[in-house]
Amino acid sequence: MLITHDTRCALDTVVDLVNTAPEDDPVADGLPDVAALADFVRSHAISDVGALSEFDLSAVRKIRGRFAGIFAAPDARSAAGMINELVAAAGTTPRLTDHDDYDWHVHYFAPGASVADHLAADCGMALAFFVVAGEQERLRRCEAPDCRRAFVDLSRNRSRRYCDSRTCGNRLHVAAYRARRKEAAG
Ligand SMILES: [Zn+2]
Ligand SMILES: [Zn+2]
């Protein structure tokens, strides 16, 4: 599967966006105010975004919930339905660009799009290509029960189970090892 720089950026962005709303803690929100949204836009180099308002904040939170739904989709068909709805509502203007010395690639957001529509269009299309490539199951959530962060499994054999195997995976392996030892000793 071909992953261009923009697809990669869009994937990182959508994963980080979904993870600003921890699944197990509805109170902790990584996007509590407009300033936090502005930080998010800056750190993810989301281009052509004007002044941000409360309206943008609530619109972004809304699409964040819809992206979370796509990561939780049980199969390609339900993911496709959600992506279609999200992208259609955002409106798109596909156009070729070779900005910043990158090779030719397509941007999807409409000129002057709000930040929420920008994210819905470009991140939505990045996820759409996973469905097209038969790779929808690579969009998943960490299996560590106290984590559940969204991530995209780009491993060769789709075998990644944890958001960051060095922390979540290890933590679980250690817990399982201790439990086995305890049982053996018991
Ligand atoms: Zn680009
Ligand atoms: Zn994790």
CSV table of C-alpha atoms and ligand atoms in Angstrom, one decimal, residues 142 144 147-149 162-164 168 171, ligand 2:
chain,number,residue,atom,x,y,z
A,142,CYS,CA,-4.5,-0.6,21.9
A,144,ALA,CA,-4.1,-2.8,26.9
A,147,CYS,CA,-5.0,2.3,27.5
A,148,ARG,CA,-7.3,1.8,24.5
A,149,ARG,CA,-5.5,4.5,22.5
A,162,TYR,CA,-0.5,-2.1,21.4
A,163,CYS,CA,-0.2,1.6,20.7
A,164,ASP,CA,3.4,1.5,21.7
A,168,CYS,CA,1.8,-1.0,26.8
A,171,ARG,CA,3.6,-3.7,30.8
B,2,ZN,ZN,-1.5,1.5,24.7
